[in-house]
Short mmCIF file of C-alpha atoms and ligand atoms in Angstrom, two decimals:
data_model
loop_
_atom_site.label_atom_id
_atom_site.label_comp_id
_atom_site.label_asym_id
_atom_site.label_seq_id
_atom_site.Cartn_x
_atom_site.Cartn_y
_atom_site.Cartn_z
CA MET A 120 -8.46 35.73 -3.95
CA LEU A 121 -6.52 36.95 -6.90
CA ASN A 122 -8.30 39.35 -9.14
CA LEU A 123 -7.00 40.63 -12.39
CA ILE A 124 -8.48 42.99 -15.11
CA PHE A 125 -7.23 42.67 -18.75
CA PHE A 126 -7.20 46.02 -20.61
CA GLY A 127 -6.74 47.29 -23.75
CA PRO A 128 -8.46 48.48 -27.14
CA PRO A 129 -10.24 45.87 -29.06
CA GLY A 130 -7.82 43.59 -31.13
CA VAL A 131 -5.03 44.01 -28.69
CA GLY A 132 -5.20 39.96 -27.56
CA LYS A 133 -6.82 40.36 -24.09
CA GLY A 134 -9.11 37.56 -24.78
CA THR A 135 -6.56 35.03 -25.66
CA GLN A 136 -4.24 36.34 -22.70
CA ALA A 137 -6.96 36.33 -20.47
CA SER A 138 -8.13 32.95 -21.01
CA LYS A 139 -4.62 31.50 -20.52
CA ALA A 140 -4.32 33.55 -17.47
CA ALA A 141 -7.44 31.93 -15.90
CA LYS A 142 -6.36 28.28 -16.93
CA HIS A 143 -2.90 28.95 -15.21
CA TYR A 144 -4.07 30.72 -12.00
CA ASN A 145 -7.17 28.57 -11.87
CA LEU A 146 -9.43 31.75 -11.71
CA ILE A 147 -12.76 32.31 -13.56
CA HIS A 148 -12.43 34.03 -16.91
CA VAL A 149 -15.25 36.54 -17.19
CA SER A 150 -15.20 38.08 -20.92
CA THR A 151 -18.29 40.37 -20.98
CA GLY A 152 -18.29 40.31 -24.90
CA ASP A 153 -18.38 36.45 -24.97
CA ILE A 154 -21.25 36.71 -22.35
CA LEU A 155 -23.36 39.42 -24.43
CA ARG A 156 -22.74 37.05 -27.63
CA GLU A 157 -24.13 34.05 -25.82
CA GLU A 158 -27.09 36.15 -24.89
CA ILE A 159 -27.92 37.30 -28.54
CA ARG A 160 -27.46 33.80 -29.82
CA LEU A 161 -29.92 32.31 -26.94
CA GLU A 162 -32.20 35.43 -27.90
CA THR A 163 -32.79 36.03 -24.24
CA GLU A 164 -34.15 39.53 -23.28
CA LEU A 165 -30.75 40.97 -22.74
CA GLY A 166 -29.75 39.52 -25.91
CA ILE A 167 -32.37 41.25 -28.04
CA LYS A 168 -31.85 44.47 -26.38
CA VAL A 169 -28.15 44.54 -26.98
CA LYS A 170 -27.92 43.15 -30.33
CA ASP A 171 -28.06 46.05 -32.38
CA VAL A 172 -25.72 48.10 -29.99
CA ILE A 173 -23.21 45.75 -30.32
CA ALA A 174 -23.44 45.71 -34.09
CA SER A 175 -22.93 49.13 -34.33
CA GLY A 176 -19.46 49.07 -31.88
CA GLU A 177 -21.23 51.19 -29.40
CA LEU A 178 -20.96 50.17 -25.67
CA VAL A 179 -24.00 48.44 -24.11
CA PRO A 180 -25.64 50.65 -21.06
CA ASP A 181 -23.74 50.36 -17.79
CA LYS A 182 -26.84 49.25 -15.89
CA TYR A 183 -26.75 46.00 -17.98
CA LEU A 184 -23.19 45.41 -17.60
CA ILE A 185 -23.21 45.87 -13.77
CA GLU A 186 -26.27 43.78 -13.35
CA LEU A 187 -24.37 40.94 -15.50
CA LEU A 188 -21.24 41.17 -13.43
CA GLU A 189 -23.06 41.23 -10.17
CA ASN A 190 -24.99 37.78 -11.29
CA THR A 191 -21.58 36.26 -12.61
CA CYS A 192 -19.80 37.03 -9.52
CA GLU A 193 -22.51 35.81 -7.37
CA LYS A 194 -22.60 32.33 -9.52
CA HIS A 195 -18.92 31.86 -8.54
CA LYS A 196 -18.76 32.78 -5.10
CA GLY A 197 -16.34 30.21 -3.88
CA ALA A 198 -13.66 30.93 -6.79
CA GLN A 199 -9.93 31.86 -6.39
CA GLY A 200 -10.59 34.92 -8.07
CA PHE A 201 -11.59 36.51 -11.51
CA VAL A 202 -9.99 37.62 -14.82
CA PHE A 203 -11.94 40.27 -16.03
CA ASP A 204 -11.91 40.79 -19.98
CA GLY A 205 -13.51 43.68 -21.57
CA PHE A 206 -14.80 44.87 -18.24
CA PRO A 207 -14.73 47.60 -16.91
CA ARG A 208 -14.89 49.77 -20.13
CA THR A 209 -16.54 52.99 -18.54
CA LEU A 210 -15.46 55.04 -15.36
CA ARG A 211 -19.11 53.76 -13.95
CA GLN A 212 -18.42 50.38 -14.39
CA ALA A 213 -15.11 50.68 -12.72
CA GLU A 214 -16.62 52.41 -9.79
CA ALA A 215 -19.12 49.78 -9.51
CA LEU A 216 -16.45 46.86 -9.89
CA GLU A 217 -14.73 48.57 -6.91
CA GLU A 218 -17.65 48.91 -4.65
CA MET A 219 -18.37 45.37 -5.30
CA MET A 220 -14.93 44.36 -4.21
CA GLU A 221 -15.07 46.26 -1.23
CA ARG A 222 -18.35 44.93 -0.36
CA THR A 223 -16.46 41.35 -0.14
CA ASN A 224 -13.10 42.62 1.02
CA CYS A 225 -11.42 42.12 -1.97
CA LYS A 226 -9.66 43.91 -4.39
CA VAL A 227 -8.33 44.17 -7.98
CA ALA A 228 -4.62 43.04 -7.72
CA LYS A 229 -3.46 43.97 -11.38
CA VAL A 230 -4.93 45.71 -14.35
CA ILE A 231 -2.83 44.28 -17.48
CA SER A 232 -2.51 46.58 -20.12
CA LEU A 233 -1.83 45.37 -23.50
CA GLU A 234 -0.49 47.58 -26.09
CA VAL A 235 0.06 47.58 -29.62
CA PRO A 236 0.56 50.06 -32.60
CA ALA A 237 -2.79 51.19 -34.19
CA GLU A 238 -2.09 49.95 -37.56
CA GLU A 239 -1.44 46.38 -36.15
CA LEU A 240 -4.73 46.67 -34.09
CA VAL A 241 -6.71 47.39 -37.50
CA ARG A 242 -4.99 44.48 -39.01
CA ARG A 243 -5.86 41.89 -36.49
CA LEU A 244 -9.27 43.01 -36.47
CA VAL A 245 -9.62 42.61 -40.03
CA ASN A 246 -8.41 39.35 -39.79
CA ARG A 247 -10.66 38.32 -36.92
CA ALA A 248 -13.45 39.56 -39.34
CA ILE A 249 -12.69 36.91 -41.94
CA GLU A 250 -12.08 34.20 -39.43
CA GLN A 251 -14.82 34.62 -37.30
CA GLY A 252 -17.64 36.43 -38.99
CA ARG A 253 -18.56 38.92 -36.21
CA THR A 254 -21.04 41.53 -37.11
CA ASP A 255 -18.92 44.13 -35.18
CA ASP A 256 -15.82 43.50 -37.02
CA THR A 257 -16.44 45.33 -40.29
CA ALA A 258 -14.10 48.32 -41.22
CA ASP A 259 -16.62 51.08 -40.18
CA VAL A 260 -17.74 49.39 -37.11
CA ILE A 261 -13.78 49.02 -36.40
CA LYS A 262 -13.38 52.42 -36.66
CA ASN A 263 -16.18 53.33 -34.24
CA ARG A 264 -15.06 50.76 -31.62
CA LEU A 265 -11.68 52.28 -31.58
CA VAL A 266 -13.26 55.69 -31.19
CA VAL A 267 -15.54 54.54 -28.24
CA TYR A 268 -12.69 53.06 -26.60
CA GLN A 269 -10.57 56.16 -26.80
CA LYS A 270 -13.42 58.21 -25.42
CA HIS A 271 -15.16 55.91 -22.74
CA THR A 272 -12.37 53.42 -21.57
CA GLU A 273 -9.10 55.31 -22.07
CA PRO A 274 -9.95 57.66 -19.04
CA LEU A 275 -9.85 54.39 -16.66
CA ILE A 276 -5.89 54.37 -17.31
CA ASP A 277 -5.75 57.06 -14.88
CA PHE A 278 -8.09 55.55 -12.58
CA TYR A 279 -6.13 52.51 -11.98
CA LYS A 280 -2.83 54.19 -12.16
CA LYS A 281 -3.89 56.06 -9.29
CA ARG A 282 -4.81 52.85 -7.33
CA ASP A 283 -1.11 51.72 -8.22
CA VAL A 284 -2.35 48.60 -10.09
CA PHE A 285 -1.65 49.40 -13.60
CA VAL A 286 0.82 47.59 -15.81
CA VAL A 287 1.85 47.78 -19.27
CA ILE A 288 2.91 44.79 -21.17
CA PRO A 289 3.89 45.03 -24.97
CA GLY A 290 1.11 43.03 -27.11
CA GLU A 291 3.44 42.02 -29.77
CA GLY A 292 5.50 38.92 -30.22
CA THR A 293 4.43 35.36 -29.74
CA ILE A 294 1.24 34.41 -27.74
CA ASP A 295 3.54 32.46 -25.25
CA ASP A 296 6.29 35.31 -24.99
CA ILE A 297 3.56 37.63 -24.21
CA PHE A 298 2.02 35.28 -21.46
CA ALA A 299 5.53 34.61 -20.00
CA ALA A 300 5.58 38.52 -19.57
CA ILE A 301 2.22 38.65 -17.97
CA CYS A 302 2.97 35.71 -15.55
CA ASN A 303 6.36 37.28 -14.56
CA GLU A 304 4.45 40.58 -13.49
CA ILE A 305 1.82 38.53 -11.62
CA ASP A 306 4.39 36.12 -9.90
CA ASN A 307 7.02 38.77 -9.27
CA ARG A 308 4.83 41.63 -7.74
CA TYR A 309 1.48 40.21 -6.36
P1 LIG B 613 -13.14 43.06 -28.05
O1 LIG B 613 -12.69 41.89 -27.70
O2 LIG B 613 -13.01 43.48 -29.59
O3 LIG B 613 -12.75 44.12 -27.16
P2 LIG B 613 -15.59 42.44 -26.78
O4 LIG B 613 -15.74 40.91 -27.30
O5 LIG B 613 -15.00 42.66 -25.49
O6 LIG B 613 -14.65 43.21 -27.95
O7 LIG B 613 -17.04 43.10 -26.89
C1 LIG B 613 -17.56 43.01 -28.00
C2 LIG B 613 -18.97 44.35 -27.94
O8 LIG B 613 -19.49 43.82 -26.75
C3 LIG B 613 -18.25 45.74 -27.32
O9 LIG B 613 -17.87 46.48 -28.68
C4 LIG B 613 -19.72 46.10 -26.60
O10 LIG B 613 -20.65 46.55 -27.56
C5 LIG B 613 -20.01 44.88 -25.89
N1 LIG B 613 -19.34 45.13 -24.73
C6 LIG B 613 -18.53 44.20 -23.96
N2 LIG B 613 -18.23 44.45 -22.97
C7 LIG B 613 -18.58 45.62 -22.60
C8 LIG B 613 -18.58 46.42 -21.34
N3 LIG B 613 -18.05 46.10 -20.47
N4 LIG B 613 -19.64 47.71 -21.26
C9 LIG B 613 -20.23 47.97 -22.54
N5 LIG B 613 -20.53 47.13 -23.54
C10 LIG B 613 -19.58 46.27 -23.62
#
């Protein structure tokens, strides 16, 4: 099994690269942001609960995310592996993922951390707001999501560095060049 995590702040390009990696390595792409937006669109019980939280740029409570992750992995039991995109975002989620992996004798092979300068992030998020009209892509909410990222998600860097799976890939350049750097890292070191 090959399990990858795509890591980094909002706007860094995780979704784009995670989706390419899932196709290339034949893995299941798990984007928690996409799953939650679909729940909102379908007005499910979960969707109704998380709608306002997402619109404010805050994190959805861990218990919902952990349950969602367990259900998703259960649904794809025979998969060759997973590409996690937008998960884990808190230490508690990272611990839950680790426990889940241990239960099935798996592990996270790599955490691919994409990095771009802060001003480029904001520029990309503002563009995405124009293109996709997401309710969480307004200027104030963007700022809040970056603060939430620093507070809750950045601590995961140490968590994964300790496990020796953390790699940094520069997130600027063409989509294909960035993807080539990611594949190089996975193919040579996995
Ligand atoms: P981005 O691609 O900008 O990083 P996502 O599409 O991954 O954003 O997520 C959008 C929103 O969905 C987050 O701001 C958060 O409210 C919610 N969300 C997604 N994944 C998680 C998670 N693992 N834990 C808590 N909230 C999450």
